[in-house]
Short mmCIF file of C-alpha atoms in Angstrom, two decimals:
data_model
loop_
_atom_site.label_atom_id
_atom_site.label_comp_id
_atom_site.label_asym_id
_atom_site.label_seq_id
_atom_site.Cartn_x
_atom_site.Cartn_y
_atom_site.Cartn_z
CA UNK E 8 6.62 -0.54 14.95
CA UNK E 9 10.00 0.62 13.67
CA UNK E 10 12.57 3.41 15.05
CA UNK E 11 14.61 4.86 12.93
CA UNK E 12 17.36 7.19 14.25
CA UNK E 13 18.73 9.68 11.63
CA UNK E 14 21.99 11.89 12.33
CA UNK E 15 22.60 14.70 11.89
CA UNK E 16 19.03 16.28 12.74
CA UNK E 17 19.61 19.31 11.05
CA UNK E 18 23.11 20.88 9.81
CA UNK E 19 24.21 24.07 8.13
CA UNK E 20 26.79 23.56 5.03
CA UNK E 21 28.87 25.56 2.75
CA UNK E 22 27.80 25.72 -1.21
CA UNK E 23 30.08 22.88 -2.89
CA UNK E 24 30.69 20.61 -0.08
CA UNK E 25 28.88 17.39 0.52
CA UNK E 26 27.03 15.82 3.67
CA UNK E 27 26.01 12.28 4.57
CA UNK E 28 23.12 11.43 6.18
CA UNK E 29 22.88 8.63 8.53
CA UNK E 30 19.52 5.87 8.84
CA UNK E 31 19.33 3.16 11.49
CA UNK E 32 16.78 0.70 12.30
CA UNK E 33 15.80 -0.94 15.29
CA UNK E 34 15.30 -4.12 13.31
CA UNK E 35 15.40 -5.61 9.93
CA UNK E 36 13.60 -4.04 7.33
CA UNK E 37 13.70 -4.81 3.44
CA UNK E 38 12.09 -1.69 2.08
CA UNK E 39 14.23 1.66 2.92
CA UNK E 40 13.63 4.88 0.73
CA UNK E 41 14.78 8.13 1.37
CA UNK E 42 12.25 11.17 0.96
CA UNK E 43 13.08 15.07 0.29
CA UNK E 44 10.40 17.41 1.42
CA UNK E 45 11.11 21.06 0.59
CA UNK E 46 10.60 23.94 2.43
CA UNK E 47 6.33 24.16 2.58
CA UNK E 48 5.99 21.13 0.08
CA UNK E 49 4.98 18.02 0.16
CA UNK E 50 7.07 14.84 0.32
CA UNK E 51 9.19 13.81 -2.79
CA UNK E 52 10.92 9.87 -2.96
CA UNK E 53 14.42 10.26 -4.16
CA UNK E 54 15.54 6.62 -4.24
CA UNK E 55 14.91 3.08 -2.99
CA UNK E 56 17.79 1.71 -1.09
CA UNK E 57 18.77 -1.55 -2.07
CA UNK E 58 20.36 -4.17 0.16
CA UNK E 59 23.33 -5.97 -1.52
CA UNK E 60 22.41 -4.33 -4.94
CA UNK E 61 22.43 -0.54 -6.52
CA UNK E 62 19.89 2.11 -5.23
CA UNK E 63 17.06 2.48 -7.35
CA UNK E 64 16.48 6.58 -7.83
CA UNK E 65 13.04 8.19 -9.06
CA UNK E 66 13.09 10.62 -11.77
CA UNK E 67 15.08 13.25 -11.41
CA UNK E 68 17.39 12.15 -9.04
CA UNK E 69 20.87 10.51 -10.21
CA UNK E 70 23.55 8.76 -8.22
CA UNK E 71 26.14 11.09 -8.76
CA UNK E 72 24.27 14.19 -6.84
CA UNK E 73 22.73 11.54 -4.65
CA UNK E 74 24.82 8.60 -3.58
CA UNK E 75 23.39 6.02 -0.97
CA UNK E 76 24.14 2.72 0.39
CA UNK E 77 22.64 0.25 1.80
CA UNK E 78 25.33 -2.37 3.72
CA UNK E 79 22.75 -4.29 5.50
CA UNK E 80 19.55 -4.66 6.67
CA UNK E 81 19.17 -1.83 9.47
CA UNK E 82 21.36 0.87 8.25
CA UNK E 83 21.74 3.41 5.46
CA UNK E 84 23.37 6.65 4.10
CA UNK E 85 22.26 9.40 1.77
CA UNK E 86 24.45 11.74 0.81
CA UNK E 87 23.80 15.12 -1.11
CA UNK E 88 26.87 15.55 -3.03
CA UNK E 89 28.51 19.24 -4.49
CA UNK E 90 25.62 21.30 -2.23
CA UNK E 91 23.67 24.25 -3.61
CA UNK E 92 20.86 26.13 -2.22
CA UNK E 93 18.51 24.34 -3.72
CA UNK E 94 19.22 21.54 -1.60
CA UNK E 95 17.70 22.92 1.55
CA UNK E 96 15.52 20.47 2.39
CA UNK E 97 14.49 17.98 4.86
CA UNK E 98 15.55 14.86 3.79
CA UNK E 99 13.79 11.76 5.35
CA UNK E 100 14.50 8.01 5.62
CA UNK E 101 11.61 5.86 5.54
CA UNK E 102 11.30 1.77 6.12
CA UNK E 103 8.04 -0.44 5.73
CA UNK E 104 7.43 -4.27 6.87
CA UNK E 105 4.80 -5.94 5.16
CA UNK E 106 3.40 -7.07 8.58
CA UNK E 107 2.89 -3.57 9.77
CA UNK E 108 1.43 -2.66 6.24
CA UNK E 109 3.05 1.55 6.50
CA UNK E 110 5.80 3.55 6.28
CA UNK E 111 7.84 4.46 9.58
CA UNK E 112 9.69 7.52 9.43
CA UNK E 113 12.84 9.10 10.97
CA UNK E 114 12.86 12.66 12.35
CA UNK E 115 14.24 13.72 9.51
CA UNK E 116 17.40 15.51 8.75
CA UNK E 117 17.20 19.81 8.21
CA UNK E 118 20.09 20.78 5.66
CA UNK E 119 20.93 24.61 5.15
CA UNK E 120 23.12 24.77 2.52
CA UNK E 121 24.37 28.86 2.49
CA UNK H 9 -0.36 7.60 -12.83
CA UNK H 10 -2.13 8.01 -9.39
CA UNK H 11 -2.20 11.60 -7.65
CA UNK H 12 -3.30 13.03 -4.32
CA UNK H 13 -4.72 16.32 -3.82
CA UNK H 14 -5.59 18.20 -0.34
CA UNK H 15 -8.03 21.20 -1.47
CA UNK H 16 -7.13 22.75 1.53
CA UNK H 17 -3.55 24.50 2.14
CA UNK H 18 -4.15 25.79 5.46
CA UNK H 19 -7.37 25.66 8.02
CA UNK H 20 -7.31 27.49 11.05
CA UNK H 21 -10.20 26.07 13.90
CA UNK H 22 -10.63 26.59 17.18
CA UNK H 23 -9.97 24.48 20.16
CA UNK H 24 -12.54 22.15 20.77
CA UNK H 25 -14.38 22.29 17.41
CA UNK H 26 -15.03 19.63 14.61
CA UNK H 27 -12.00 19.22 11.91
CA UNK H 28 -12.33 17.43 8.80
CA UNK H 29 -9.72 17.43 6.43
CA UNK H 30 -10.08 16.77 2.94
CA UNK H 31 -8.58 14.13 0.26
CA UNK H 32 -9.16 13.14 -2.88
CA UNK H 33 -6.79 10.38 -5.44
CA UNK H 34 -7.15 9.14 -8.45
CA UNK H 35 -5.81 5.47 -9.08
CA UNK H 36 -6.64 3.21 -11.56
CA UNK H 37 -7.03 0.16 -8.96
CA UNK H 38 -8.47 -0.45 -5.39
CA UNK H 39 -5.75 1.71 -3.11
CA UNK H 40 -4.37 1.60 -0.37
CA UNK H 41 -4.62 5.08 1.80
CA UNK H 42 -2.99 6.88 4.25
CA UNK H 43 -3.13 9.67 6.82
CA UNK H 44 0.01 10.95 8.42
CA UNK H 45 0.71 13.62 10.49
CA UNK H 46 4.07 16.05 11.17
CA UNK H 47 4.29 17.99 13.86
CA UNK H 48 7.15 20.87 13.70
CA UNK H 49 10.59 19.98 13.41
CA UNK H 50 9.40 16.02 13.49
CA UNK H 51 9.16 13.38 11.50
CA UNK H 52 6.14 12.27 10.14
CA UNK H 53 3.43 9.95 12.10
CA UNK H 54 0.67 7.35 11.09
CA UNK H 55 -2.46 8.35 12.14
CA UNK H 56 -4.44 5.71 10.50
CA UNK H 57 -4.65 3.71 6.92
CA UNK H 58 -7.36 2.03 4.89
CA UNK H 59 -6.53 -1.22 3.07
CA UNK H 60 -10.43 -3.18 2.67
CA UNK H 61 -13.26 -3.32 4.57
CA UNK H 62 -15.03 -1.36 6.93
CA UNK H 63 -14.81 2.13 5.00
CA UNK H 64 -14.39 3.81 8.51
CA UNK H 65 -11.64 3.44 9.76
CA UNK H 66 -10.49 5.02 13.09
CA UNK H 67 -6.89 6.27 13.92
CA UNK H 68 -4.65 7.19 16.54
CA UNK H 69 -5.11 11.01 18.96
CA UNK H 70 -9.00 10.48 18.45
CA UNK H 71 -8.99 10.85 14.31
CA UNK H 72 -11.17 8.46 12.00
CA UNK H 73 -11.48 8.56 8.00
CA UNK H 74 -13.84 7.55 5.70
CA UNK H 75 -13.29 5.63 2.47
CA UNK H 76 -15.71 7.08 -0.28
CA UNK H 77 -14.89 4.70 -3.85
CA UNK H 78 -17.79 6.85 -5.57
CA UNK H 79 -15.94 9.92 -4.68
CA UNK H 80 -12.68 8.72 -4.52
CA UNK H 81 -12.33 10.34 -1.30
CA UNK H 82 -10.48 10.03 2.08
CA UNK H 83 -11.25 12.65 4.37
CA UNK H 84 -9.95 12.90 7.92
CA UNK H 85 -11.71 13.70 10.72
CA UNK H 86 -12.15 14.24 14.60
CA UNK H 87 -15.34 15.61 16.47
CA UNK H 88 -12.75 17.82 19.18
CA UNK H 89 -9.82 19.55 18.19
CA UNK H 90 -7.28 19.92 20.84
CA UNK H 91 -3.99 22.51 20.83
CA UNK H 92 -2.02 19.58 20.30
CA UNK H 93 -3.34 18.94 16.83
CA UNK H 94 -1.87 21.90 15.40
CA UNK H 95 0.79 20.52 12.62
CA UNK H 96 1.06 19.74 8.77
CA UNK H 97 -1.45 17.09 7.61
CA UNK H 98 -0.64 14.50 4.78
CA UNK H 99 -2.85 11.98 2.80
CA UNK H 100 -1.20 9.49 0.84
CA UNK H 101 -2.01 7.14 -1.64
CA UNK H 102 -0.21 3.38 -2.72
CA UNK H 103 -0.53 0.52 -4.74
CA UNK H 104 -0.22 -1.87 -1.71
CA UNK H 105 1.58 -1.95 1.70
CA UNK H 106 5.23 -2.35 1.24
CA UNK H 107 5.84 1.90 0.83
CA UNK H 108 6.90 1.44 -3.16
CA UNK H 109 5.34 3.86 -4.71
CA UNK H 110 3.41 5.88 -2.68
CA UNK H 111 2.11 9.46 -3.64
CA UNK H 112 1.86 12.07 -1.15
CA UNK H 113 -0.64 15.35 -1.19
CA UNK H 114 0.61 18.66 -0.84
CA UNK H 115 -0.37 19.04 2.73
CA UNK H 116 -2.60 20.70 4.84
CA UNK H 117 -1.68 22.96 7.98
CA UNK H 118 -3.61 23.10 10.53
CA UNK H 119 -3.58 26.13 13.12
CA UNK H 120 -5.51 25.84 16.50
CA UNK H 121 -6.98 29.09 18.32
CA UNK H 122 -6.90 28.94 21.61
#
Protein backbone atom coordinates (compact mmCIF):
# COMPACT_ATOMS: atom_id res chain seq x y z
CA UNK A 1 0.00 0.00 0.00
CA UNK A 2 0.77 3.71 -0.08
CA UNK A 3 0.83 6.50 2.84
CA UNK A 4 0.30 9.63 2.04
CA UNK A 5 0.77 12.37 4.69
CA UNK A 6 -1.09 15.67 3.93
CA UNK A 7 -0.44 18.99 6.05
CA UNK A 8 -2.23 20.97 7.21
CA UNK A 9 -5.22 18.58 8.33
CA UNK A 10 -7.62 21.14 8.54
CA UNK A 11 -7.06 25.13 8.72
CA UNK A 12 -9.25 28.17 9.08
CA UNK A 13 -8.40 31.20 6.50
CA UNK A 14 -9.37 34.69 5.85
CA UNK A 15 -11.52 35.51 2.45
CA UNK A 16 -8.70 36.62 -0.17
CA UNK A 17 -5.73 34.91 1.11
CA UNK A 18 -4.33 31.72 -0.27
CA UNK A 19 -3.22 28.27 1.36
CA UNK A 20 -1.00 25.44 0.16
CA UNK A 21 -1.59 22.12 0.74
CA UNK A 22 1.09 19.67 1.26
CA UNK A 23 1.13 15.60 -0.31
CA UNK A 24 3.87 13.11 0.50
CA UNK A 25 4.36 9.62 -0.39
CA UNK A 26 5.98 6.88 1.17
CA UNK A 27 7.25 5.78 -2.22
CA UNK A 28 7.18 6.50 -5.84
CA UNK A 29 4.06 6.87 -7.44
CA UNK A 30 3.30 8.14 -11.12
CA UNK A 31 -0.38 8.90 -10.85
CA UNK A 32 -1.17 11.83 -8.14
CA UNK A 33 -4.60 13.75 -8.40
CA UNK A 34 -5.99 15.93 -6.03
CA UNK A 35 -9.84 15.55 -5.10
CA UNK A 36 -12.35 18.31 -3.54
CA UNK A 37 -15.25 16.85 -1.69
CA UNK A 38 -17.71 19.48 -0.42
CA UNK A 39 -19.42 19.70 2.57
CA UNK A 40 -22.12 16.39 2.31
CA UNK A 41 -21.05 15.69 -1.42
CA UNK A 42 -19.42 13.39 -3.09
CA UNK A 43 -15.83 13.47 -4.36
CA UNK A 44 -14.90 15.89 -7.27
CA UNK A 45 -11.10 15.46 -9.25
CA UNK A 46 -9.67 18.87 -9.65
CA UNK A 47 -6.43 18.06 -11.47
CA UNK A 48 -3.84 15.40 -12.33
CA UNK A 49 -0.45 16.25 -11.09
CA UNK A 50 2.12 15.87 -13.50
CA UNK A 51 5.74 14.99 -12.77
CA UNK A 52 8.23 17.14 -14.77
CA UNK A 53 5.31 18.56 -16.93
CA UNK A 54 2.06 21.00 -16.30
CA UNK A 55 -0.92 19.75 -14.14
CA UNK A 56 -3.64 18.54 -16.07
CA UNK A 57 -7.09 20.21 -14.42
CA UNK A 58 -10.76 18.76 -15.03
CA UNK A 59 -13.41 21.03 -16.07
CA UNK A 60 -13.95 23.70 -14.16
CA UNK A 61 -10.93 24.04 -12.45
CA UNK A 62 -8.05 26.47 -13.88
CA UNK A 63 -4.48 26.96 -12.79
CA UNK A 64 -4.76 30.31 -11.72
CA UNK A 65 -7.42 29.54 -8.71
CA UNK A 66 -5.71 26.19 -8.42
CA UNK A 67 -1.97 26.02 -8.78
CA UNK A 68 -0.08 22.64 -8.09
CA UNK A 69 3.21 21.12 -8.56
CA UNK A 70 4.55 18.21 -8.82
CA UNK A 71 8.72 18.32 -8.24
CA UNK A 72 9.15 14.68 -8.03
CA UNK A 73 7.88 11.52 -7.61
CA UNK A 74 6.62 11.44 -3.82
CA UNK A 75 5.60 14.92 -3.19
CA UNK A 76 3.03 17.54 -4.19
CA UNK A 77 1.24 20.89 -3.46
CA UNK A 78 -2.22 22.25 -4.14
CA UNK A 79 -2.89 25.46 -3.48
CA UNK A 80 -6.37 27.31 -3.43
CA UNK A 81 -5.48 30.69 -4.48
CA UNK A 82 -7.63 34.31 -3.60
CA UNK A 83 -10.06 32.11 -0.95
CA UNK A 84 -13.83 32.52 -0.82
CA UNK A 85 -16.39 30.65 0.99
CA UNK A 86 -17.06 28.56 -1.49
CA UNK A 87 -13.89 26.95 -1.06
CA UNK A 88 -14.70 25.14 2.15
CA UNK A 89 -13.98 21.93 1.32
CA UNK A 90 -11.96 18.97 1.99
CA UNK A 91 -9.47 18.75 -0.40
CA UNK A 92 -7.78 15.28 -0.89
CA UNK A 93 -4.58 13.96 -2.53
CA UNK A 94 -4.84 10.71 -4.06
CA UNK A 95 -1.91 8.30 -5.72
CA UNK A 96 -2.45 4.85 -7.59
CA UNK A 97 0.31 2.11 -8.68
CA UNK A 98 -0.70 -0.07 -11.30
CA UNK A 99 0.46 -3.07 -9.17
CA UNK A 100 -1.92 -2.29 -6.41
CA UNK A 101 -4.70 -1.60 -9.09
CA UNK A 102 -6.63 1.56 -6.50
CA UNK A 103 -6.46 4.75 -5.32
CA UNK A 104 -4.71 5.47 -1.81
CA UNK A 105 -5.82 8.43 -0.13
CA UNK A 106 -4.49 11.04 2.37
CA UNK A 107 -6.53 12.18 5.39
CA UNK A 108 -7.44 14.90 3.70
CA UNK A 109 -7.07 18.53 4.36
CA UNK A 110 -10.44 20.61 6.11
CA UNK A 111 -10.28 24.37 4.79
CA UNK A 112 -12.67 27.04 6.45
CA UNK A 113 -12.37 29.89 4.56
CA UNK A 114 -14.55 32.81 6.81
CA UNK B 1 -19.80 9.46 -20.13
CA UNK B 2 -19.96 6.90 -17.21
CA UNK B 3 -21.95 7.85 -13.89
CA UNK B 4 -22.46 6.32 -10.45
CA UNK B 5 -25.50 6.57 -8.49
CA UNK B 6 -26.14 5.37 -4.68
CA UNK B 7 -30.16 5.33 -4.37
CA UNK B 8 -29.66 5.57 -0.92
CA UNK B 9 -28.52 8.97 0.93
CA UNK B 10 -28.63 7.77 4.34
CA UNK B 11 -29.60 4.16 6.07
CA UNK B 12 -29.80 3.86 9.58
CA UNK B 13 -29.55 -0.22 10.92
CA UNK B 14 -29.02 -1.62 13.91
CA UNK B 15 -26.07 -3.29 15.42
CA UNK B 16 -25.76 -6.66 14.42
CA UNK B 17 -28.16 -6.69 11.43
CA UNK B 18 -27.65 -7.34 7.60
CA UNK B 19 -26.45 -4.07 5.46
CA UNK B 20 -26.48 -3.94 1.87
CA UNK B 21 -25.73 -0.94 0.16
CA UNK B 22 -26.69 -0.14 -3.17
CA UNK B 23 -24.85 0.86 -6.64
CA UNK B 24 -25.60 1.20 -9.87
CA UNK B 25 -23.09 2.78 -13.20
CA UNK B 26 -23.48 3.12 -16.43
CA UNK B 27 -20.27 2.69 -18.71
CA UNK B 28 -20.04 1.96 -22.08
CA UNK B 29 -17.19 -0.83 -21.50
CA UNK B 30 -16.38 -3.67 -18.97
CA UNK B 31 -15.46 -1.43 -15.59
CA UNK B 32 -13.58 -1.49 -13.16
CA UNK B 33 -15.46 -0.92 -9.56
CA UNK B 34 -14.88 0.24 -6.36
CA UNK B 35 -16.06 0.42 -2.74
CA UNK B 36 -14.50 2.85 -0.36
CA UNK B 37 -15.24 3.83 2.87
CA UNK B 38 -14.70 7.34 5.10
CA UNK B 39 -15.01 7.36 8.41
CA UNK B 40 -15.37 11.03 10.11
CA UNK B 41 -12.75 13.43 9.81
CA UNK B 42 -10.62 10.59 7.69
CA UNK B 43 -9.59 9.95 4.60
CA UNK B 44 -11.10 7.60 2.51
CA UNK B 45 -10.42 3.59 2.65
CA UNK B 46 -10.59 0.60 0.12
CA UNK B 47 -12.84 -1.81 1.15
CA UNK B 48 -12.73 -3.96 -1.84
CA UNK B 49 -12.69 -3.63 -5.93
CA UNK B 50 -13.85 -5.75 -8.85
CA UNK B 51 -11.68 -5.90 -11.98
CA UNK B 52 -12.79 -9.73 -13.80
CA UNK B 53 -13.74 -12.78 -12.59
CA UNK B 54 -15.38 -14.19 -9.79
CA UNK B 55 -18.41 -11.59 -9.58
CA UNK B 56 -18.13 -11.87 -5.69
CA UNK B 57 -15.75 -10.38 -4.50
CA UNK B 58 -15.01 -10.07 -0.73
CA UNK B 59 -13.42 -6.98 1.05
CA UNK B 60 -11.80 -5.83 4.01
CA UNK B 61 -13.94 -5.36 7.99
CA UNK B 62 -16.11 -8.46 6.83
CA UNK B 63 -17.82 -6.63 3.51
CA UNK B 64 -18.26 -8.55 0.06
CA UNK B 65 -19.92 -7.13 -3.32
CA UNK B 66 -21.44 -8.55 -6.06
CA UNK B 67 -20.87 -7.73 -9.73
CA UNK B 68 -24.35 -7.85 -11.60
CA UNK B 69 -23.41 -6.90 -15.76
CA UNK B 70 -27.30 -7.48 -16.44
CA UNK B 71 -28.06 -4.92 -13.87
CA UNK B 72 -25.16 -3.00 -13.98
CA UNK B 73 -24.97 -3.25 -10.37
CA UNK B 74 -22.44 -3.29 -7.45
CA UNK B 75 -23.97 -3.58 -4.24
CA UNK B 76 -22.12 -3.85 -0.95
CA UNK B 77 -22.77 -5.97 1.63
CA UNK B 78 -22.05 -7.62 5.14
CA UNK B 79 -24.32 -10.22 7.05
CA UNK B 80 -23.36 -8.23 10.80
CA UNK B 81 -23.17 -4.71 11.21
CA UNK B 82 -20.96 -3.60 13.95
CA UNK B 83 -20.80 0.21 15.67
CA UNK B 84 -17.70 0.58 13.94
CA UNK B 85 -19.27 0.63 10.51
CA UNK B 86 -20.98 3.76 11.01
CA UNK B 87 -19.37 6.30 8.25
CA UNK B 88 -20.00 7.68 4.63
CA UNK B 89 -20.04 4.93 1.97
CA UNK B 90 -18.69 5.47 -1.67
CA UNK B 91 -18.94 3.33 -4.92
CA UNK B 92 -16.86 4.24 -7.67
CA UNK B 93 -16.54 3.49 -11.08
CA UNK B 94 -13.15 3.55 -13.74
CA UNK B 95 -12.02 2.76 -16.97
CA UNK B 96 -9.06 0.66 -15.61
CA UNK B 97 -6.71 0.67 -12.55
CA UNK B 98 -4.37 3.53 -12.72
CA UNK B 99 -7.18 6.19 -10.78
CA UNK B 100 -7.61 8.40 -14.27
CA UNK B 101 -10.82 8.93 -14.52
CA UNK B 102 -12.72 7.56 -11.98
CA UNK B 103 -16.39 8.62 -11.09
CA UNK B 104 -17.53 8.65 -7.66
CA UNK B 105 -21.40 8.26 -6.29
CA UNK B 106 -22.87 10.67 -4.13
CA UNK B 107 -22.50 8.65 -1.02
CA UNK B 108 -24.28 6.83 1.36
CA UNK B 109 -24.24 7.37 5.30
CA UNK B 110 -24.61 4.90 7.30
CA UNK B 111 -25.85 5.32 11.07
CA UNK B 112 -25.62 2.32 13.55
CA UNK B 113 -28.19 1.97 16.61
CA UNK B 114 -26.87 0.65 19.32
Amino acid sequence: SAVISQKPSRDICQRGTSLTIQCQVDSQVTMMFWYRQQPGQSLTLIATANQGSEATYESGFVIDKFPISRPNLTFSTLTVSNMSPEDSSIYLCSVSRAMDGELFFGEGSRLTVL
Amino acid sequence: AQSVTQPDIHITVSEGASLELRCNYSYGATPYLFWYVQSPGQGLQLLLKYFSGDTLVQGIKGFEAEFKRSQSSFNLRKPSVHWSDAAEYFCAVGPDNYGQNFVFGPGTRLSVLP
